[in-house]
XYZ file of N, CA, C and O in Angstrom:
568
model
N 11.650 20.161 8.139
C 11.631 20.198 6.690
C 12.762 19.358 6.122
O 12.583 18.666 5.138
N 13.924 19.421 6.766
C 15.067 18.640 6.300
C 14.784 17.148 6.392
O 15.172 16.378 5.511
N 14.076 16.737 7.458
C 13.747 15.314 7.622
C 12.821 14.837 6.509
O 12.961 13.724 6.016
N 11.882 15.671 6.106
C 10.973 15.304 5.019
C 11.769 15.129 3.730
O 11.574 14.161 2.995
N 12.678 16.066 3.471
C 13.496 15.986 2.258
C 14.342 14.715 2.260
O 14.431 14.017 1.250
N 14.946 14.395 3.391
C 15.757 13.179 3.500
C 14.883 11.947 3.294
O 15.251 11.010 2.585
N 13.690 11.940 3.901
C 12.768 10.809 3.732
C 12.382 10.621 2.280
O 12.360 9.506 1.772
N 12.048 11.718 1.608
C 11.658 11.627 0.200
C 12.807 11.140 -0.670
O 12.612 10.330 -1.573
N 14.025 11.619 -0.386
C 15.189 11.153 -1.133
C 15.423 9.665 -0.914
O 15.740 8.924 -1.841
N 15.254 9.215 0.331
C 15.428 7.792 0.632
C 14.412 6.958 -0.136
O 14.746 5.939 -0.736
N 13.138 7.375 -0.140
C 12.113 6.612 -0.847
C 12.366 6.611 -2.345
O 12.182 5.595 -3.007
N 12.796 7.743 -2.898
C 13.109 7.794 -4.324
C 14.270 6.856 -4.642
O 14.236 6.116 -5.626
N 15.284 6.857 -3.795
C 16.425 5.964 -3.999
C 16.020 4.507 -3.872
O 16.497 3.643 -4.604
N 15.094 4.215 -2.945
C 14.670 2.824 -2.772
C 13.907 2.321 -3.991
O 13.901 1.130 -4.272
N 13.260 3.228 -4.730
C 12.578 2.819 -5.958
C 13.591 2.482 -7.044
O 13.391 1.555 -7.829
N 14.700 3.238 -7.086
C 15.738 2.995 -8.093
C 16.629 1.817 -7.724
O 17.117 1.103 -8.586
N 16.847 1.621 -6.424
C 17.702 0.552 -5.929
C 16.901 -0.280 -4.944
O 16.899 -0.010 -3.753
N 16.180 -1.305 -5.436
C 15.213 -2.028 -4.609
C 15.755 -2.591 -3.303
O 15.028 -2.723 -2.349
N 17.028 -2.924 -3.217
C 17.574 -3.507 -1.992
C 17.895 -2.483 -0.919
O 18.146 -2.837 0.232
N 17.892 -1.198 -1.270
C 18.236 -0.149 -0.325
C 17.247 -0.107 0.831
O 16.047 -0.139 0.639
N 17.746 -0.128 2.050
C 16.881 -0.047 3.214
C 16.433 -1.391 3.727
O 15.760 -1.469 4.738
N 16.803 -2.473 3.046
C 16.460 -3.801 3.523
C 17.552 -4.286 4.461
O 18.675 -3.797 4.431
N 17.234 -5.271 5.299
C 18.258 -5.814 6.179
C 19.450 -6.313 5.375
O 19.307 -6.735 4.219
N 20.631 -6.277 5.984
C 21.856 -6.680 5.297
C 21.772 -8.107 4.765
O 22.359 -8.428 3.740
N 21.041 -8.972 5.430
C 20.922 -10.362 4.980
C 19.654 -10.595 4.173
O 19.164 -11.715 4.082
N 19.118 -9.540 3.539
C 17.838 -9.661 2.838
C 17.903 -10.648 1.682
O 16.878 -11.149 1.248
N 19.092 -10.950 1.172
C 19.225 -11.944 0.117
C 18.806 -13.322 0.592
O 18.453 -14.184 -0.196
N 18.845 -13.539 1.896
C 18.455 -14.830 2.454
C 17.008 -14.827 2.933
O 16.497 -15.853 3.339
N 16.371 -13.671 2.923
C 14.984 -13.602 3.357
C 14.079 -14.135 2.257
O 14.297 -13.905 1.074
N 13.046 -14.823 2.653
C 12.120 -15.430 1.719
C 11.163 -14.386 1.135
O 10.809 -13.417 1.800
N 10.755 -14.590 -0.094
C 9.730 -13.755 -0.701
C 8.390 -14.443 -0.471
O 8.172 -15.566 -0.913
N 7.497 -13.759 0.237
C 6.217 -14.337 0.626
C 5.141 -13.967 -0.388
O 5.000 -12.790 -0.743
N 4.343 -14.931 -0.848
C 3.261 -14.603 -1.772
C 2.121 -13.900 -1.041
O 1.744 -14.291 0.067
N 1.608 -12.841 -1.651
C 0.450 -12.118 -1.116
C -0.431 -11.707 -2.282
O -0.029 -11.803 -3.446
N -1.618 -11.249 -1.971
C -2.518 -10.681 -2.973
C -2.839 -9.256 -2.562
O -2.852 -8.926 -1.381
N -3.129 -8.446 -3.550
C -3.617 -7.088 -3.328
C -4.928 -6.981 -4.098
O -4.962 -7.222 -5.307
N -5.991 -6.645 -3.393
C -7.293 -6.478 -4.024
C -7.702 -5.018 -3.914
O -7.676 -4.439 -2.826
N -8.042 -4.432 -5.048
C -8.481 -3.039 -5.118
C -9.991 -3.055 -5.330
O -10.482 -3.636 -6.295
N -10.710 -2.423 -4.397
C -12.168 -2.388 -4.449
C -12.623 -0.928 -4.512
O -12.166 -0.104 -3.729
N -13.540 -0.633 -5.439
C -14.144 0.683 -5.512
C -15.601 0.527 -5.088
O -16.425 -0.001 -5.836
N -15.917 0.957 -3.863
C -17.282 0.855 -3.341
C -18.285 1.677 -4.157
O -19.467 1.350 -4.190
N -17.813 2.731 -4.812
C -18.719 3.615 -5.529
C -19.187 3.033 -6.863
O -20.279 3.339 -7.325
N -18.340 2.190 -7.475
C -18.686 1.613 -8.782
C -18.845 0.093 -8.714
O -19.118 -0.533 -9.741
N -18.625 -0.486 -7.552
C -18.682 -1.943 -7.363
C -17.662 -2.688 -8.222
O -17.884 -3.841 -8.587
N -16.562 -2.039 -8.543
C -15.491 -2.696 -9.303
C -14.482 -3.290 -8.334
O -14.237 -2.749 -7.254
N -13.883 -4.397 -8.758
C -12.874 -5.067 -7.939
C -11.859 -5.734 -8.861
O -12.232 -6.337 -9.857
N -10.581 -5.609 -8.518
C -9.529 -6.283 -9.267
C -8.500 -6.794 -8.271
O -8.191 -6.119 -7.288
N -7.996 -8.000 -8.512
C -7.006 -8.596 -7.618
C -5.702 -8.842 -8.362
O -5.710 -9.141 -9.563
N -4.609 -8.713 -7.640
C -3.270 -8.911 -8.175
C -2.512 -9.845 -7.236
O -2.742 -9.834 -6.030
N -1.583 -10.591 -7.794
C -0.679 -11.411 -6.987
C 0.709 -10.812 -7.063
O 1.145 -10.342 -8.123
N 1.424 -10.834 -5.946
C 2.790 -10.332 -5.902
C 3.497 -10.995 -4.724
O 2.988 -11.954 -4.151
N 4.649 -10.480 -4.376
C 5.382 -10.980 -3.217
C 5.854 -9.806 -2.373
O 5.923 -8.670 -2.845
N 6.167 -10.119 -1.143
C 6.792 -9.162 -0.246
C 7.939 -9.897 0.430
O 7.809 -11.077 0.774
N 9.061 -9.233 0.583
C 10.184 -9.866 1.254
C 9.825 -10.077 2.724
O 9.148 -9.242 3.334
N 10.216 -11.212 3.264
C 9.974 -11.510 4.678
C 10.464 -10.335 5.519
O 11.555 -9.817 5.285
N 9.650 -9.884 6.453
C 9.920 -8.724 7.309
C 9.786 -7.396 6.562
O 10.062 -6.342 7.115
N 9.367 -7.446 5.300
C 9.183 -6.232 4.516
C 7.855 -5.565 4.856
O 7.020 -6.119 5.570
N 7.657 -4.362 4.333
C 6.445 -3.601 4.626
C 5.569 -3.473 3.382
O 5.998 -3.719 2.255
N 4.338 -3.074 3.610
C 3.346 -2.943 2.553
C 3.823 -2.017 1.436
O 3.569 -2.267 0.257
N 4.494 -0.952 1.769
C 5.025 -0.016 0.780
C 5.898 -0.749 -0.232
O 5.780 -0.540 -1.444
N 6.771 -1.620 0.249
C 7.625 -2.409 -0.636
C 6.817 -3.347 -1.513
O 7.116 -3.533 -2.692
N 5.781 -3.965 -0.937
C 4.923 -4.866 -1.708
C 4.199 -4.110 -2.819
O 4.083 -4.609 -3.941
N 3.719 -2.897 -2.525
C 3.028 -2.104 -3.538
C 3.993 -1.678 -4.643
O 3.634 -1.673 -5.825
N 5.223 -1.338 -4.260
C 6.237 -1.017 -5.268
C 6.530 -2.230 -6.131
O 6.657 -2.122 -7.350
N 6.656 -3.407 -5.507
C 6.914 -4.636 -6.258
C 5.765 -4.916 -7.223
O 5.977 -5.335 -8.352
N 4.542 -4.669 -6.779
C 3.377 -4.895 -7.622
C 3.394 -3.984 -8.849
O 3.030 -4.403 -9.949
N 3.840 -2.746 -8.683
C 3.969 -1.843 -9.838
C 4.910 -2.444 -10.869
O 4.639 -2.414 -12.065
N 6.019 -3.017 -10.399
C 6.991 -3.638 -11.297
C 6.394 -4.884 -11.930
O 6.466 -5.081 -13.148
N 5.771 -5.743 -11.113
C 5.191 -7.004 -11.600
C 4.146 -6.770 -12.687
O 4.011 -7.584 -13.598
N 3.382 -5.700 -12.578
C 2.289 -5.440 -13.527
C 2.677 -4.436 -14.603
O 1.827 -4.013 -15.381
N 3.952 -4.062 -14.631
C 4.422 -3.073 -15.596
C 3.570 -1.804 -15.536
O 3.122 -1.284 -16.543
N 3.292 -1.363 -14.296
C 2.554 -0.138 -13.986
C 1.056 -0.234 -14.279
O 0.366 0.779 -14.263
N 0.506 -1.425 -14.546
C -0.951 -1.542 -14.673
C -1.594 -1.324 -13.311
O -2.728 -0.902 -13.215
N -0.860 -1.651 -12.249
C -1.217 -1.233 -10.899
C -0.264 -0.104 -10.558
O 0.946 -0.218 -10.762
N -0.797 1.003 -10.060
C 0.082 2.091 -9.612
C -0.567 2.795 -8.437
O -1.773 2.690 -8.217
N 0.257 3.441 -7.675
C -0.228 4.165 -6.506
C 0.624 5.397 -6.281
O 1.769 5.462 -6.734
N 0.041 6.357 -5.584
C 0.765 7.564 -5.174
C 0.564 7.733 -3.684
O -0.470 7.351 -3.131
N 1.538 8.325 -3.056
C 1.510 8.525 -1.610
C 2.112 9.874 -1.282
O 2.771 10.496 -2.111
N 1.856 10.320 -0.076
C 2.495 11.526 0.427
C 3.102 11.191 1.782
O 2.798 10.160 2.378
N 3.962 12.071 2.243
C 4.587 11.885 3.553
C 3.949 12.876 4.520
O 4.020 14.084 4.322
N 3.292 12.349 5.536
C 2.666 13.163 6.575
C 3.694 13.371 7.680
O 4.370 12.427 8.087
N 3.815 14.603 8.167
C 4.834 14.919 9.175
C 4.760 14.049 10.415
O 5.779 13.656 10.967
N 3.575 13.738 10.881
C 3.433 12.975 12.125
C 3.178 11.494 11.912
O 3.545 10.685 12.742
N 2.542 11.133 10.790
C 2.088 9.753 10.631
C 2.822 8.960 9.564
O 2.534 7.786 9.368
N 3.724 9.568 8.817
C 4.485 8.830 7.809
C 3.778 8.784 6.472
O 3.113 9.732 6.066
N 3.893 7.648 5.784
C 3.365 7.509 4.431
C 1.844 7.410 4.434
O 1.267 6.666 5.215
N 1.222 8.159 3.531
C -0.232 8.199 3.411
C -0.604 7.848 1.979
O -0.135 8.480 1.027
N -1.451 6.836 1.790
C -1.882 6.415 0.460
C -2.834 7.462 -0.112
O -3.909 7.707 0.432
N -2.431 8.080 -1.208
C -3.222 9.138 -1.843
C -4.135 8.605 -2.935
O -5.302 8.973 -3.002
N -3.574 7.773 -3.842
C -4.370 7.280 -4.963
C -3.917 5.893 -5.379
O -2.781 5.492 -5.127
N -4.830 5.173 -6.016
C -4.557 3.847 -6.567
C -5.125 3.829 -7.977
O -6.279 4.222 -8.196
N -4.300 3.408 -8.925
C -4.708 3.320 -10.329
C -5.363 4.617 -10.811
O -6.348 4.606 -11.551
N -4.805 5.738 -10.351
C -5.264 7.052 -10.798
C -6.461 7.617 -10.059
O -6.876 8.735 -10.338
N -7.021 6.872 -9.112
C -8.197 7.333 -8.375
C -7.769 7.819 -6.990
O -7.249 7.041 -6.193
N -7.997 9.101 -6.721
C -7.570 9.700 -5.456
C -8.760 10.002 -4.557
O -9.853 10.312 -5.038
N -8.521 9.923 -3.266
C -9.530 10.337 -2.295
C -9.706 11.844 -2.340
O -8.869 12.577 -2.857
N -10.849 12.314 -1.785
C -11.166 13.729 -1.852
C -11.925 14.139 -0.589
O -12.926 13.509 -0.240
N -11.451 15.203 0.067
C -12.186 15.734 1.217
C -13.559 16.235 0.780
O -14.559 16.019 1.470
N -13.608 16.904 -0.370
C -14.874 17.450 -0.866
C -15.902 16.344 -1.108
O -17.069 16.471 -0.754
N -15.460 15.230 -1.701
C -16.364 14.115 -1.988
C -16.462 13.125 -0.831
O -17.190 12.144 -0.914
N -15.700 13.380 0.215
C -15.645 12.521 1.398
C -15.247 11.087 1.038
O -15.849 10.123 1.497
N -14.218 10.952 0.209
C -13.730 9.636 -0.196
C -12.288 9.446 0.262
O -11.546 10.423 0.409
N -11.916 8.194 0.468
C -10.557 7.867 0.891
C -10.276 6.402 0.596
O -11.172 5.625 0.272
N -9.015 6.011 0.731
C -8.590 4.628 0.562
C -8.469 3.983 1.937
O -7.618 4.348 2.728
N -9.326 3.026 2.199
C -9.302 2.275 3.455
C -8.376 1.078 3.277
O -8.418 0.391 2.254
N -7.534 0.816 4.278
C -6.584 -0.299 4.240
C -7.108 -1.436 5.103
O -7.331 -1.258 6.303
N -7.277 -2.603 4.480
C -7.811 -3.772 5.175
C -6.916 -4.978 4.919
O -6.128 -4.997 3.968
N -7.092 -5.996 5.748
C -6.386 -7.257 5.582
C -7.381 -8.398 5.639
O -8.313 -8.378 6.442
N -7.158 -9.386 4.778
C -7.967 -10.607 4.851
C -7.033 -11.781 5.100
O -6.113 -12.044 4.326
N -7.263 -12.449 6.221
C -6.511 -13.649 6.584
C -7.528 -14.722 6.954
O -8.380 -14.481 7.803
N -7.444 -15.869 6.308
C -8.337 -16.998 6.591
C -9.810 -16.577 6.534
O -10.612 -16.992 7.366
N -10.142 -15.707 5.585
C -11.527 -15.303 5.401
C -12.024 -14.214 6.328
O -13.164 -13.785 6.230
N -11.174 -13.743 7.230
C -11.554 -12.694 8.179
C -10.942 -11.368 7.731
O -9.720 -11.271 7.575
N -11.792 -10.360 7.525
C -11.332 -9.042 7.080
C -11.271 -8.108 8.282
O -12.245 -7.983 9.032
N -10.121 -7.436 8.451
C -9.938 -6.482 9.545
C -9.242 -5.227 9.021
O -8.444 -5.303 8.084
N -9.521 -4.078 9.639
C -8.798 -2.851 9.277
C -7.338 -2.961 9.724
O -7.044 -3.563 10.761
N -6.444 -2.377 8.945
C -5.033 -2.359 9.344
C -4.838 -1.352 10.468
O -5.469 -0.294 10.480
N -3.964 -1.693 11.385
C -3.650 -0.794 12.494
C -2.390 0.013 12.231
O -1.927 0.737 13.108
N -1.836 -0.132 11.030
C -0.652 0.622 10.629
C -0.816 0.993 9.160
O -1.614 0.384 8.440
N -0.067 1.979 8.718
C -0.148 2.432 7.337
C 0.786 1.669 6.419
O 1.452 0.712 6.830
N 0.870 2.113 5.155
C 1.649 1.399 4.151
C 3.141 1.408 4.448
O 3.861 0.536 3.980
N 3.607 2.354 5.230
C 5.029 2.430 5.545
C 5.455 1.553 6.701
O 6.653 1.342 6.907
N 4.509 1.015 7.459
C 4.842 0.227 8.651
C 4.258 -1.179 8.649
O 4.805 -2.073 9.279
N 3.143 -1.391 7.970
C 2.460 -2.675 8.051
C 3.271 -3.772 7.363
O 3.717 -3.606 6.232
N 3.468 -4.904 8.057
C 4.218 -6.032 7.519
C 3.268 -7.168 7.126
O 2.748 -7.869 7.990
N 3.043 -7.351 5.821
C 2.155 -8.420 5.370
C 2.727 -9.808 5.694
O 3.935 -9.985 5.808
N 1.816 -10.768 5.803
C 2.188 -12.155 6.081
C 1.928 -13.018 4.850
O 1.174 -12.638 3.961
N 2.526 -14.198 4.846
C 2.355 -15.149 3.748
C 0.864 -15.384 3.469
O 0.074 -15.555 4.382
N 0.508 -15.366 2.196
C -0.842 -15.660 1.711
C -1.920 -14.694 2.212
O -3.105 -14.977 2.108
N -1.516 -13.560 2.705
C -2.468 -12.531 3.143
C -2.984 -11.774 1.923
O -2.289 -11.641 0.917
N -4.203 -11.294 2.012
C -4.747 -10.401 0.991
C -4.842 -9.008 1.589
O -5.513 -8.802 2.601
N -4.144 -8.066 0.965
C -4.234 -6.666 1.351
C -5.348 -6.052 0.519
O -5.358 -6.188 -0.705
N -6.291 -5.411 1.180
C -7.432 -4.823 0.482
C -7.315 -3.307 0.540
O -7.202 -2.720 1.621
N -7.317 -2.691 -0.638
C -7.324 -1.236 -0.764
C -8.728 -0.889 -1.233
O -9.092 -1.125 -2.383
N -9.527 -0.346 -0.327
C -10.942 -0.110 -0.629
C -11.234 1.381 -0.715
O -11.075 2.114 0.262
N -11.666 1.816 -1.880
C -12.064 3.201 -2.090
C -13.494 3.342 -1.597
O -14.408 2.672 -2.081
N -13.686 4.205 -0.607
C -15.000 4.305 0.042
C -15.239 5.735 0.513
O -14.426 6.621 0.284
N -16.360 5.953 1.187
C -16.723 7.275 1.694
C -16.895 7.226 3.208
O -17.022 6.163 3.790
N -16.907 8.402 3.812
C -17.237 8.475 5.221
C -18.518 9.300 5.360
O -18.832 10.131 4.511
N -19.250 9.044 6.420
C -20.548 9.715 6.610
C -20.348 11.130 7.143
O -19.448 11.381 7.932
N -21.224 12.028 6.720
C -21.208 13.389 7.278
C -21.702 13.341 8.702
O -22.588 12.578 9.045
N -21.137 14.189 9.536
C -21.564 14.237 10.941
C -22.248 15.542 11.218
O -22.039 16.513 10.667
């Protein structure tokens, strides 16, 4: 429980002090251009945003930067899972639901090839000119 509290405090502090938690030489790290595309499979809506991520930075930082860049027109919420770390809960006010069998799928598009991410928002490191796709979708009943 103490680790969760410390993690949450660190993330809250990183939102207030953007450089917190970055490498000591982060001032020399390049800001890489990326895109974030939000797709809602249920309504066929799609919106794309441009932002940057610091070289060696993670998706969580890019999403936070995007909130700042868009003056909160893009926003997201997350939770901290005890075993798996940060979990994307909602994007632009739309949350996944166990009852409705909906969730946010994390994808990457590089050179026209779309693949599922093998890491979550707290670990995935975007690359220059990559498109991160946040797709609201459903899973099939078994």
